């Protein structure tokens, strides 16, 4: 469990220690697409601007993968995450199965891996309630 999804360098923007996932934003309708495509699935426009994905979201749905691609360590969790900018992204969940719940707050983690490649996964995000004054 706790696997990260592998990416090549065309899907990220790396600056120093920070690595962000690279999305495309449709110039006509503003729809975010990750990974980038050559045609907008919402309006069929073909012009895009580069955008980085937000780091926070909530879990929309998930499944446990028991049979994965060659070399994958199974089982692992994968799911769709609603990010803060009206987009839903597929990714691996680096969360223990007993701790996962629909609607839970998640954080996107992107990091470099071996041989110039990158990987990403969503992890649980701690959300603390604001503390009252004078407590
Ligand atoms: Zn569009």
Tab-separated table of N, CA, C and O and ligand atoms in Angstrom:
chain	number	residue	atom	x	y	z
A	1	UNK	N	0.840	-1.181	0.000
A	1	UNK	CA	0.000	0.000	0.000
A	1	UNK	C	0.888	1.248	0.000
A	1	UNK	O	2.085	1.155	0.049
A	2	UNK	N	0.311	2.412	-0.045
A	2	UNK	CA	1.018	3.679	-0.002
A	2	UNK	C	1.894	3.921	-1.224
A	2	UNK	O	2.916	4.573	-1.138
A	3	UNK	N	1.506	3.405	-2.376
A	3	UNK	CA	2.281	3.625	-3.584
A	3	UNK	C	2.021	4.978	-4.197
A	3	UNK	O	0.956	5.558	-4.020
A	4	UNK	N	2.998	5.479	-4.910
A	4	UNK	CA	2.869	6.721	-5.647
A	4	UNK	C	2.738	6.388	-7.124
A	4	UNK	O	3.259	5.392	-7.605
A	5	UNK	N	2.035	7.239	-7.881
A	5	UNK	CA	1.857	7.057	-9.310
A	5	UNK	C	3.021	7.714	-10.047
A	5	UNK	O	3.351	8.871	-9.786
A	6	UNK	N	3.604	6.995	-10.995
A	6	UNK	CA	4.774	7.479	-11.717
A	6	UNK	C	4.378	8.434	-12.853
A	6	UNK	O	3.328	8.272	-13.475
A	7	UNK	N	5.243	9.430	-13.101
A	7	UNK	CA	5.041	10.405	-14.162
A	7	UNK	C	6.347	10.642	-14.884
A	7	UNK	O	7.420	10.468	-14.317
A	8	UNK	N	6.266	11.119	-16.140
A	8	UNK	CA	7.494	11.593	-16.769
A	8	UNK	C	7.574	13.111	-16.605
A	8	UNK	O	6.638	13.748	-16.144
A	9	UNK	N	8.698	13.678	-16.985
A	9	UNK	CA	8.958	15.087	-16.701
A	9	UNK	C	8.038	16.040	-17.461
A	9	UNK	O	7.933	17.205	-17.095
A	10	UNK	N	7.347	15.592	-18.501
A	10	UNK	CA	6.456	16.489	-19.242
A	10	UNK	C	5.184	16.818	-18.453
A	10	UNK	O	4.443	17.709	-18.843
A	11	UNK	N	4.946	16.135	-17.353
A	11	UNK	CA	3.731	16.350	-16.556
A	11	UNK	C	3.975	17.196	-15.318
A	11	UNK	O	3.065	17.354	-14.497
A	12	UNK	N	5.183	17.745	-15.148
A	12	UNK	CA	5.483	18.504	-13.936
A	12	UNK	C	6.209	19.805	-14.269
A	12	UNK	O	6.765	19.971	-15.353
A	13	UNK	N	6.209	20.719	-13.306
A	13	UNK	CA	7.057	21.904	-13.314
A	13	UNK	C	7.886	21.822	-12.044
A	13	UNK	O	7.327	21.795	-10.941
A	14	UNK	N	9.197	21.744	-12.208
A	14	UNK	CA	10.089	21.628	-11.057
A	14	UNK	C	10.899	22.910	-10.936
A	14	UNK	O	11.461	23.401	-11.918
A	15	UNK	N	10.928	23.472	-9.736
A	15	UNK	CA	11.722	24.667	-9.441
A	15	UNK	C	12.325	24.484	-8.054
A	15	UNK	O	11.600	24.517	-7.062
A	16	UNK	N	13.615	24.247	-8.007
A	16	UNK	CA	14.245	23.972	-6.722
A	16	UNK	C	13.724	22.670	-6.146
A	16	UNK	O	13.654	21.666	-6.841
A	17	UNK	N	13.332	22.711	-4.895
A	17	UNK	CA	12.792	21.516	-4.250
A	17	UNK	C	11.303	21.324	-4.508
A	17	UNK	O	10.739	20.289	-4.201
A	18	UNK	N	10.652	22.336	-5.083
A	18	UNK	CA	9.212	22.252	-5.290
A	18	UNK	C	8.902	21.657	-6.662
A	18	UNK	O	9.478	22.054	-7.675
A	19	UNK	N	7.983	20.702	-6.672
A	19	UNK	CA	7.534	20.082	-7.913
A	19	UNK	C	6.015	20.170	-7.940
A	19	UNK	O	5.349	19.760	-6.998
A	20	UNK	N	5.471	20.741	-9.015
A	20	UNK	CA	4.025	20.849	-9.176
A	20	UNK	C	3.590	20.040	-10.389
A	20	UNK	O	4.338	19.894	-11.364
A	21	UNK	N	2.365	19.534	-10.342
A	21	UNK	CA	1.810	18.863	-11.510
A	21	UNK	C	1.348	19.913	-12.510
A	21	UNK	O	0.738	20.912	-12.139
A	22	UNK	N	1.641	19.659	-13.778
A	22	UNK	CA	1.332	20.589	-14.854
A	22	UNK	C	0.010	20.195	-15.508
A	22	UNK	O	-0.135	19.089	-16.025
A	23	UNK	N	-0.931	21.117	-15.493
A	23	UNK	CA	-2.225	20.905	-16.141
A	23	UNK	C	-2.341	21.886	-17.305
A	23	UNK	O	-1.506	22.773	-17.473
A	24	UNK	N	-3.378	21.721	-18.087
A	24	UNK	CA	-3.699	22.669	-19.148
A	24	UNK	C	-5.042	23.299	-18.818
A	24	UNK	O	-5.938	22.631	-18.304
A	25	UNK	N	-5.152	24.602	-19.085
A	25	UNK	CA	-6.434	25.284	-18.890
A	25	UNK	C	-6.920	25.764	-20.239
A	25	UNK	O	-6.224	26.478	-20.959
A	26	UNK	N	-8.122	25.363	-20.589
A	26	UNK	CA	-8.697	25.705	-21.892
A	26	UNK	C	-8.844	27.223	-22.011
A	26	UNK	O	-9.427	27.872	-21.142
A	27	UNK	N	-8.332	27.780	-23.113
A	27	UNK	CA	-8.396	29.223	-23.333
A	27	UNK	C	-9.820	29.691	-23.618
A	27	UNK	O	-10.138	30.860	-23.414
A	28	UNK	N	-10.693	28.797	-24.054
A	28	UNK	CA	-12.057	29.189	-24.396
A	28	UNK	C	-13.006	29.098	-23.205
A	28	UNK	O	-13.774	30.019	-22.942
A	29	UNK	N	-12.964	27.984	-22.468
A	29	UNK	CA	-13.966	27.792	-21.409
A	29	UNK	C	-13.362	27.725	-20.006
A	29	UNK	O	-14.102	27.671	-19.025
A	30	UNK	N	-12.044	27.695	-19.899
A	30	UNK	CA	-11.399	27.704	-18.592
A	30	UNK	C	-11.308	26.355	-17.909
A	30	UNK	O	-10.847	26.264	-16.771
A	31	UNK	N	-11.713	25.295	-18.578
A	31	UNK	CA	-11.696	23.957	-17.994
A	31	UNK	C	-10.251	23.484	-17.777
A	31	UNK	O	-9.409	23.639	-18.648
A	32	UNK	N	-9.980	22.910	-16.600
A	32	UNK	CA	-8.657	22.359	-16.300
A	32	UNK	C	-8.586	20.905	-16.755
A	32	UNK	O	-9.547	20.145	-16.565
A	33	UNK	N	-7.451	20.522	-17.303
A	33	UNK	CA	-7.259	19.161	-17.791
A	33	UNK	C	-5.919	18.643	-17.287
A	33	UNK	O	-4.886	19.281	-17.467
A	34	UNK	N	-5.941	17.492	-16.631
A	34	UNK	CA	-4.701	16.836	-16.216
A	34	UNK	C	-4.841	15.345	-16.415
A	34	UNK	O	-5.808	14.768	-15.930
A	35	UNK	N	-3.870	14.704	-17.052
A	35	UNK	CA	-2.786	15.337	-17.792
A	35	UNK	C	-3.309	16.073	-19.020
A	35	UNK	O	-4.420	15.833	-19.463
A	36	UNK	N	-2.481	16.964	-19.535
A	36	UNK	CA	-2.881	17.815	-20.649
A	36	UNK	C	-3.277	16.979	-21.865
A	36	UNK	O	-2.725	15.919	-22.120
A	37	UNK	N	-4.256	17.485	-22.604
A	37	UNK	CA	-4.710	16.869	-23.851
A	37	UNK	C	-4.554	17.888	-24.976
A	37	UNK	O	-4.247	19.046	-24.726
A	38	UNK	N	-4.815	17.463	-26.185
A	38	UNK	CA	-4.717	18.383	-27.320
A	38	UNK	C	-6.060	18.984	-27.695
A	38	UNK	O	-6.128	19.855	-28.554
A	39	UNK	N	-7.140	18.523	-27.044
A	39	UNK	CA	-8.478	19.019	-27.354
A	39	UNK	C	-9.276	19.057	-26.056
A	39	UNK	O	-9.277	18.093	-25.289
A	40	UNK	N	-9.968	20.163	-25.792
A	40	UNK	CA	-10.755	20.291	-24.564
A	40	UNK	C	-11.950	19.333	-24.595
A	40	UNK	O	-12.745	19.373	-25.535
A	41	UNK	N	-12.113	18.481	-23.571
A	41	UNK	CA	-13.244	17.548	-23.561
A	41	UNK	C	-14.583	18.233	-23.321
A	41	UNK	O	-15.630	17.654	-23.586
A	42	UNK	N	-14.576	19.487	-22.871
A	42	UNK	CA	-15.830	20.206	-22.616
A	42	UNK	C	-16.313	20.961	-23.852
A	42	UNK	O	-17.485	20.940	-24.173
A	43	UNK	N	-15.375	21.639	-24.574
A	43	UNK	CA	-15.812	22.501	-25.679
A	43	UNK	C	-15.072	22.246	-26.997
A	43	UNK	O	-15.347	22.919	-27.981
A	44	UNK	N	-14.128	21.313	-27.013
A	44	UNK	CA	-13.376	20.925	-28.215
A	44	UNK	C	-12.397	21.993	-28.693
A	44	UNK	O	-11.850	21.880	-29.786
A	45	UNK	N	-12.160	23.036	-27.893
A	45	UNK	CA	-11.176	24.043	-28.249
A	45	UNK	C	-9.779	23.422	-28.186
A	45	UNK	O	-9.566	22.463	-27.449
A	46	UNK	N	-8.823	23.983	-28.924
A	46	UNK	CA	-7.489	23.379	-28.976
A	46	UNK	C	-6.388	24.301	-28.471
A	46	UNK	O	-5.209	24.011	-28.661
A	47	UNK	N	-6.735	25.425	-27.831
A	47	UNK	CA	-5.711	26.313	-27.293
A	47	UNK	C	-5.782	26.298	-25.775
A	47	UNK	O	-6.858	26.414	-25.195
A	48	UNK	N	-4.605	26.181	-25.156
A	48	UNK	CA	-4.526	26.035	-23.710
A	48	UNK	C	-3.439	26.924	-23.137
A	48	UNK	O	-2.502	27.303	-23.838
A	49	UNK	N	-3.566	27.223	-21.859
A	49	UNK	CA	-2.475	27.839	-21.112
A	49	UNK	C	-2.041	26.838	-20.041
A	49	UNK	O	-2.828	26.004	-19.598
A	50	UNK	N	-0.767	26.945	-19.648
A	50	UNK	CA	-0.255	26.045	-18.616
A	50	UNK	C	-0.771	26.484	-17.258
A	50	UNK	O	-0.926	27.672	-16.986
A	51	UNK	N	-1.040	25.518	-16.401
A	51	UNK	CA	-1.507	25.809	-15.042
A	51	UNK	C	-0.976	24.718	-14.124
A	51	UNK	O	-0.790	23.577	-14.547
A	52	UNK	N	-0.707	25.072	-12.890
A	52	UNK	CA	-0.309	24.054	-11.920
A	52	UNK	C	-1.522	23.654	-11.100
A	52	UNK	O	-2.430	24.451	-10.873
A	53	UNK	N	-1.520	22.410	-10.667
A	53	UNK	CA	-2.656	21.920	-9.892
A	53	UNK	C	-2.575	22.419	-8.464
A	53	UNK	O	-1.507	22.473	-7.875
A	54	UNK	N	-3.729	22.757	-7.875
A	54	UNK	CA	-3.747	23.108	-6.458
A	54	UNK	C	-3.332	21.908	-5.613
A	54	UNK	O	-3.411	20.765	-6.056
A	55	UNK	N	-2.903	22.175	-4.398
A	55	UNK	CA	-2.400	21.113	-3.526
A	55	UNK	C	-3.471	20.494	-2.634
A	55	UNK	O	-3.236	19.454	-2.046
A	56	UNK	N	-4.623	21.132	-2.530
A	56	UNK	CA	-5.629	20.634	-1.600
A	56	UNK	C	-6.889	20.201	-2.326
A	56	UNK	O	-7.266	20.787	-3.343
A	57	UNK	N	-7.542	19.168	-1.774
A	57	UNK	CA	-8.788	18.705	-2.342
A	57	UNK	C	-9.502	17.786	-1.383
A	57	UNK	O	-9.085	17.610	-0.234
A	58	UNK	N	-10.601	17.202	-1.875
A	58	UNK	CA	-11.363	16.244	-1.071
A	58	UNK	C	-11.597	14.992	-1.893
A	58	UNK	O	-11.730	15.045	-3.121
A	59	UNK	N	-11.680	13.861	-1.204
A	59	UNK	CA	-11.828	12.573	-1.881
A	59	UNK	C	-13.252	12.411	-2.396
A	59	UNK	O	-14.214	12.433	-1.625
A	60	UNK	N	-13.394	12.239	-3.705
A	60	UNK	CA	-14.696	12.042	-4.341
A	60	UNK	C	-15.095	10.566	-4.311
A	60	UNK	O	-16.220	10.221	-3.966
A	61	UNK	N	-14.160	9.687	-4.695
A	61	UNK	CA	-14.427	8.262	-4.721
A	61	UNK	C	-13.096	7.517	-4.770
A	61	UNK	O	-12.079	8.087	-5.155
A	62	UNK	N	-13.106	6.249	-4.388
A	62	UNK	CA	-11.861	5.481	-4.421
A	62	UNK	C	-12.165	3.995	-4.552
A	62	UNK	O	-13.313	3.563	-4.401
A	63	UNK	N	-11.115	3.237	-4.835
A	63	UNK	CA	-11.214	1.789	-4.869
A	63	UNK	C	-9.891	1.197	-4.408
A	63	UNK	O	-8.864	1.880	-4.407
A	64	UNK	N	-9.921	-0.058	-4.040
A	64	UNK	CA	-8.700	-0.786	-3.721
A	64	UNK	C	-8.308	-1.604	-4.943
A	64	UNK	O	-9.105	-2.388	-5.458
A	65	UNK	N	-7.088	-1.390	-5.423
A	65	UNK	CA	-6.594	-2.097	-6.597
A	65	UNK	C	-5.850	-3.340	-6.122
A	65	UNK	O	-4.869	-3.238	-5.385
A	66	UNK	N	-6.341	-4.505	-6.544
A	66	UNK	CA	-5.707	-5.764	-6.156
A	66	UNK	C	-4.856	-6.352	-7.271
A	66	UNK	O	-3.978	-7.173	-7.022
A	67	UNK	N	-5.159	-5.982	-8.512
A	67	UNK	CA	-4.364	-6.446	-9.650
A	67	UNK	C	-3.902	-5.196	-10.381
A	67	UNK	O	-4.698	-4.494	-11.002
A	68	UNK	N	-2.600	-4.896	-10.295
A	68	UNK	CA	-2.072	-3.676	-10.873
A	68	UNK	C	-1.186	-3.953	-12.069
A	68	UNK	O	-1.045	-5.103	-12.501
A	69	UNK	N	-0.582	-2.899	-12.598
A	69	UNK	CA	0.339	-3.073	-13.719
A	69	UNK	C	1.571	-3.857	-13.281
A	69	UNK	O	1.846	-3.982	-12.088
A	70	UNK	N	2.317	-4.368	-14.255
A	70	UNK	CA	3.511	-5.160	-13.959
A	70	UNK	C	4.444	-4.379	-13.041
A	70	UNK	O	4.710	-3.200	-13.265
A	71	UNK	N	4.887	-4.996	-11.984
A	71	UNK	CA	5.819	-4.382	-11.059
A	71	UNK	C	5.163	-3.596	-9.938
A	71	UNK	O	5.858	-3.171	-9.013
A	72	UNK	N	3.881	-3.375	-10.010
A	72	UNK	CA	3.193	-2.599	-8.964
A	72	UNK	C	3.023	-3.445	-7.714
A	72	UNK	O	2.733	-4.633	-7.787
A	73	UNK	N	3.217	-2.803	-6.574
A	73	UNK	CA	2.990	-3.470	-5.299
A	73	UNK	C	1.514	-3.333	-4.952
A	73	UNK	O	1.008	-2.221	-4.810
A	74	UNK	N	0.818	-4.439	-4.881
A	74	UNK	CA	-0.618	-4.414	-4.589
A	74	UNK	C	-0.875	-5.053	-3.231
A	74	UNK	O	-0.053	-5.848	-2.754
A	75	UNK	N	-2.000	-4.748	-2.596
A	75	UNK	CA	-3.032	-3.816	-3.039
A	75	UNK	C	-2.625	-2.376	-2.750
A	75	UNK	O	-1.767	-2.118	-1.912
A	76	UNK	N	-3.266	-1.445	-3.477
A	76	UNK	CA	-3.111	-0.022	-3.185
A	76	UNK	C	-4.438	0.671	-3.454
A	76	UNK	O	-5.312	0.107	-4.112
A	77	UNK	N	-4.567	1.869	-2.925
A	77	UNK	CA	-5.794	2.648	-3.112
A	77	UNK	C	-5.597	3.650	-4.241
A	77	UNK	O	-4.525	4.251	-4.369
A	78	UNK	N	-6.629	3.825	-5.052
A	78	UNK	CA	-6.627	4.841	-6.105
A	78	UNK	C	-8.010	5.470	-6.129
A	78	UNK	O	-9.002	4.826	-5.788
A	79	UNK	N	-8.055	6.738	-6.513
A	79	UNK	CA	-9.352	7.389	-6.517
A	79	UNK	C	-9.354	8.714	-7.237
A	79	UNK	O	-8.349	9.142	-7.796
A	80	UNK	N	-10.527	9.328	-7.216
A	80	UNK	CA	-10.706	10.654	-7.804
A	80	UNK	C	-10.798	11.679	-6.685
A	80	UNK	O	-11.511	11.468	-5.699
A	81	UNK	N	-10.075	12.780	-6.890
A	81	UNK	CA	-10.005	13.833	-5.883
A	81	UNK	C	-10.500	15.138	-6.506
A	81	UNK	O	-10.038	15.522	-7.586
A	82	UNK	N	-11.432	15.786	-5.847
A	82	UNK	CA	-11.905	17.107	-6.281
A	82	UNK	C	-10.957	18.151	-5.722
A	82	UNK	O	-10.844	18.308	-4.503
A	83	UNK	N	-10.276	18.852	-6.633
A	83	UNK	CA	-9.357	19.899	-6.210
A	83	UNK	C	-10.108	21.215	-6.087
A	83	UNK	O	-11.249	21.343	-6.516
A	84	UNK	N	-9.440	22.187	-5.530
A	84	UNK	CA	-10.094	23.450	-5.207
A	84	UNK	C	-10.544	24.240	-6.428
A	84	UNK	O	-11.262	25.204	-6.298
A	85	UNK	N	-10.120	23.841	-7.615
A	85	UNK	CA	-10.391	24.663	-8.796
A	85	UNK	C	-11.311	23.966	-9.793
A	85	UNK	O	-11.072	24.013	-10.985
A	86	UNK	N	-12.362	23.355	-9.321
A	86	UNK	CA	-13.366	22.751	-10.187
A	86	UNK	C	-12.810	21.654	-11.078
A	86	UNK	O	-13.228	21.493	-12.214
A	87	UNK	N	-11.849	20.902	-10.592
A	87	UNK	CA	-11.367	19.787	-11.399
A	87	UNK	C	-11.250	18.543	-10.557
A	87	UNK	O	-11.009	18.596	-9.364
A	88	UNK	N	-11.436	17.415	-11.209
A	88	UNK	CA	-11.372	16.117	-10.562
A	88	UNK	C	-10.191	15.372	-11.167
A	88	UNK	O	-10.112	15.202	-12.386
A	89	UNK	N	-9.271	14.917	-10.309
A	89	UNK	CA	-8.029	14.298	-10.751
A	89	UNK	C	-7.953	12.880	-10.213
A	89	UNK	O	-8.296	12.632	-9.059
A	90	UNK	N	-7.481	11.966	-11.056
A	90	UNK	CA	-7.247	10.593	-10.632
A	90	UNK	C	-5.849	10.495	-10.034
A	90	UNK	O	-4.906	11.112	-10.526
A	91	UNK	N	-5.712	9.707	-8.992
A	91	UNK	CA	-4.389	9.502	-8.411
A	91	UNK	C	-4.395	8.382	-7.403
A	91	UNK	O	-5.447	7.847	-7.035
A	92	UNK	N	-3.203	8.007	-6.998
A	92	UNK	CA	-3.048	7.018	-5.939
A	92	UNK	C	-3.221	7.702	-4.591
A	92	UNK	O	-2.934	8.892	-4.447
A	93	UNK	N	-3.697	6.935	-3.626
A	93	UNK	CA	-3.901	7.452	-2.279
A	93	UNK	C	-2.887	6.793	-1.367
A	93	UNK	O	-2.917	5.574	-1.181
A	94	UNK	N	-1.981	7.566	-0.824
A	94	UNK	CA	-0.985	7.042	0.117
A	94	UNK	C	-1.577	7.106	1.515
A	94	UNK	O	-1.145	7.875	2.374
A	95	UNK	N	-2.611	6.310	1.708
A	95	UNK	CA	-3.394	6.289	2.944
A	95	UNK	C	-3.706	4.828	3.253
A	95	UNK	O	-3.982	4.044	2.342
A	96	UNK	N	-3.655	4.452	4.495
A	96	UNK	CA	-4.043	3.100	4.867
A	96	UNK	C	-5.538	2.918	4.633
A	96	UNK	O	-6.335	3.836	4.882
A	97	UNK	N	-5.919	1.725	4.178
A	97	UNK	CA	-7.311	1.471	3.816
A	97	UNK	C	-8.276	1.733	4.976
A	97	UNK	O	-9.383	2.217	4.774
A	98	UNK	N	-7.849	1.464	6.177
A	98	UNK	CA	-8.723	1.677	7.329
A	98	UNK	C	-8.928	3.137	7.685
A	98	UNK	O	-9.827	3.479	8.456
A	99	UNK	N	-8.115	4.012	7.112
A	99	UNK	CA	-8.201	5.440	7.434
A	99	UNK	C	-8.874	6.263	6.342
A	99	UNK	O	-9.035	7.469	6.496
A	100	UNK	N	-9.248	5.641	5.215
A	100	UNK	CA	-9.779	6.405	4.091
A	100	UNK	C	-11.282	6.583	4.229
A	100	UNK	O	-11.979	5.709	4.746
A	101	UNK	N	-11.800	7.740	3.771
A	101	UNK	CA	-13.230	8.021	3.826
A	101	UNK	C	-13.598	9.020	2.735
A	101	UNK	O	-12.855	9.984	2.496
A	102	UNK	N	-14.725	8.773	2.083
A	102	UNK	CA	-15.226	9.716	1.079
A	102	UNK	C	-15.379	11.090	1.722
A	102	UNK	O	-15.879	11.209	2.843
A	103	UNK	N	-14.933	12.124	1.007
A	103	UNK	CA	-15.063	13.489	1.498
A	103	UNK	C	-13.930	13.952	2.386
A	103	UNK	O	-13.893	15.119	2.784
A	104	UNK	N	-12.982	13.074	2.674
A	104	UNK	CA	-11.879	13.480	3.557
A	104	UNK	C	-10.975	14.493	2.852
A	104	UNK	O	-10.790	14.438	1.636
A	105	UNK	N	-10.421	15.449	3.608
A	105	UNK	CA	-9.497	16.406	3.012
A	105	UNK	C	-8.165	15.732	2.665
A	105	UNK	O	-7.655	14.926	3.451
A	106	UNK	N	-7.637	16.061	1.477
A	106	UNK	CA	-6.406	15.442	0.994
A	106	UNK	C	-5.415	16.505	0.557
A	106	UNK	O	-5.784	17.625	0.217
A	107	UNK	N	-4.165	16.107	0.538
A	107	UNK	CA	-3.096	16.979	0.064
A	107	UNK	C	-2.348	16.267	-1.054
A	107	UNK	O	-2.027	15.081	-0.939
A	108	UNK	N	-2.068	16.992	-2.126
A	108	UNK	CA	-1.312	16.451	-3.255
A	108	UNK	C	0.176	16.539	-2.953
A	108	UNK	O	0.687	17.608	-2.636
A	109	UNK	N	0.853	15.411	-3.071
A	109	UNK	CA	2.301	15.356	-2.863
A	109	UNK	C	2.963	14.924	-4.159
A	109	UNK	O	2.608	13.887	-4.720
A	110	UNK	N	3.893	15.739	-4.630
A	110	UNK	CA	4.632	15.447	-5.855
A	110	UNK	C	6.107	15.449	-5.497
A	110	UNK	O	6.568	16.342	-4.783
A	111	UNK	N	6.843	14.465	-5.988
A	111	UNK	CA	8.266	14.395	-5.668
A	111	UNK	C	9.020	13.759	-6.821
A	111	UNK	O	8.437	13.045	-7.648
A	112	UNK	N	10.309	14.028	-6.866
A	112	UNK	CA	11.138	13.395	-7.883
A	112	UNK	C	11.449	11.978	-7.428
A	112	UNK	O	11.486	11.677	-6.235
A	113	UNK	N	11.626	11.106	-8.402
A	113	UNK	CA	12.003	9.727	-8.107
A	113	UNK	C	13.244	9.411	-8.921
A	113	UNK	O	13.910	10.307	-9.408
A	114	UNK	N	13.541	8.188	-9.104
A	114	UNK	CA	14.779	7.799	-9.771
A	114	UNK	C	14.767	8.170	-11.251
A	114	UNK	O	13.714	8.255	-11.872
A	115	UNK	N	15.947	8.409	-11.788
A	115	UNK	CA	16.172	8.567	-13.222
A	115	UNK	C	15.343	9.675	-13.855
A	115	UNK	O	14.796	9.510	-14.939
A	116	UNK	N	15.264	10.839	-13.203
A	116	UNK	CA	14.592	11.980	-13.795
A	116	UNK	C	13.090	11.842	-13.913
A	116	UNK	O	12.447	12.583	-14.634
A	117	UNK	N	12.525	10.912	-13.235
A	117	UNK	CA	11.077	10.742	-13.247
A	117	UNK	C	10.482	11.339	-11.980
A	117	UNK	O	11.204	11.710	-11.059
A	118	UNK	N	9.160	11.427	-11.978
A	118	UNK	CA	8.464	12.008	-10.846
A	118	UNK	C	7.328	11.086	-10.438
A	118	UNK	O	6.959	10.171	-11.178
A	119	UNK	N	6.792	11.324	-9.265
A	119	UNK	CA	5.663	10.531	-8.793
A	119	UNK	C	4.786	11.402	-7.909
A	119	UNK	O	5.252	12.397	-7.347
A	120	UNK	N	3.506	11.029	-7.837
A	120	UNK	CA	2.596	11.795	-6.996
A	120	UNK	C	1.589	10.865	-6.337
A	120	UNK	O	1.309	9.767	-6.818
A	121	UNK	N	1.058	11.329	-5.230
A	121	UNK	CA	0.002	10.623	-4.509
A	121	UNK	C	-0.703	11.635	-3.615
A	121	UNK	O	-0.158	12.695	-3.306
A	122	UNK	N	-1.904	11.290	-3.226
A	122	UNK	CA	-2.645	12.113	-2.274
A	122	UNK	C	-2.508	11.499	-0.892
A	122	UNK	O	-2.596	10.288	-0.729
A	123	UNK	N	-2.298	12.360	0.097
A	123	UNK	CA	-2.212	11.927	1.485
A	123	UNK	C	-3.278	12.670	2.286
A	123	UNK	O	-3.798	13.698	1.849
A	124	UNK	N	-3.575	12.137	3.463
A	124	UNK	CA	-4.562	12.780	4.326
A	124	UNK	C	-4.046	14.155	4.735
A	124	UNK	O	-2.856	14.345	4.967
A	125	UNK	N	-4.954	15.127	4.774
A	125	UNK	CA	-4.592	16.493	5.188
A	125	UNK	C	-5.275	16.774	6.510
A	125	UNK	O	-6.492	16.604	6.646
A	126	UNK	N	-4.487	17.185	7.465
A	126	UNK	CA	-5.047	17.532	8.773
A	126	UNK	C	-5.700	18.903	8.660
A	126	UNK	O	-5.097	19.863	8.201
A	127	UNK	N	-6.939	18.970	9.045
A	127	UNK	CA	-7.661	20.235	9.072
A	127	UNK	C	-8.047	20.489	10.516
A	127	UNK	O	-8.818	19.745	11.101
A	128	UNK	N	-7.471	21.533	11.069
A	128	UNK	CA	-7.787	21.840	12.470
A	128	UNK	C	-8.796	22.966	12.514
A	128	UNK	O	-8.737	23.918	11.741
A	129	UNK	N	-9.720	22.843	13.405
A	129	UNK	CA	-10.732	23.878	13.577
A	129	UNK	C	-10.065	25.104	14.198
A	129	UNK	O	-9.137	24.986	15.000
A	130	UNK	N	-10.501	26.300	13.778
A	130	UNK	CA	-9.938	27.505	14.376
A	130	UNK	C	-10.190	27.511	15.882
A	130	UNK	O	-11.263	27.152	16.342
A	131	UNK	N	-9.179	27.907	16.606
A	131	UNK	CA	-9.322	27.953	18.066
A	131	UNK	C	-9.975	29.257	18.482
A	131	UNK	O	-9.691	30.309	17.943
A	132	UNK	N	-10.868	29.139	19.440
A	132	UNK	CA	-11.558	30.318	19.930
A	132	UNK	C	-10.620	31.212	20.735
A	132	UNK	O	-9.615	30.767	21.260
A	133	UNK	N	-10.933	32.478	20.773
A	133	UNK	CA	-10.105	33.415	21.525
A	133	UNK	C	-10.319	33.236	23.024
A	133	UNK	O	-11.425	32.932	23.460
A	134	UNK	N	-9.265	33.366	23.761
A	134	UNK	CA	-9.337	33.309	25.212
A	134	UNK	C	-9.516	31.907	25.758
A	134	UNK	O	-9.814	31.727	26.915
A	135	UNK	N	-9.330	30.887	24.927
A	135	UNK	CA	-9.501	29.511	25.400
A	135	UNK	C	-8.300	29.057	26.221
A	135	UNK	O	-7.238	29.558	26.114
B	1	LIG	ZN1	-12.857	24.221	-23.248
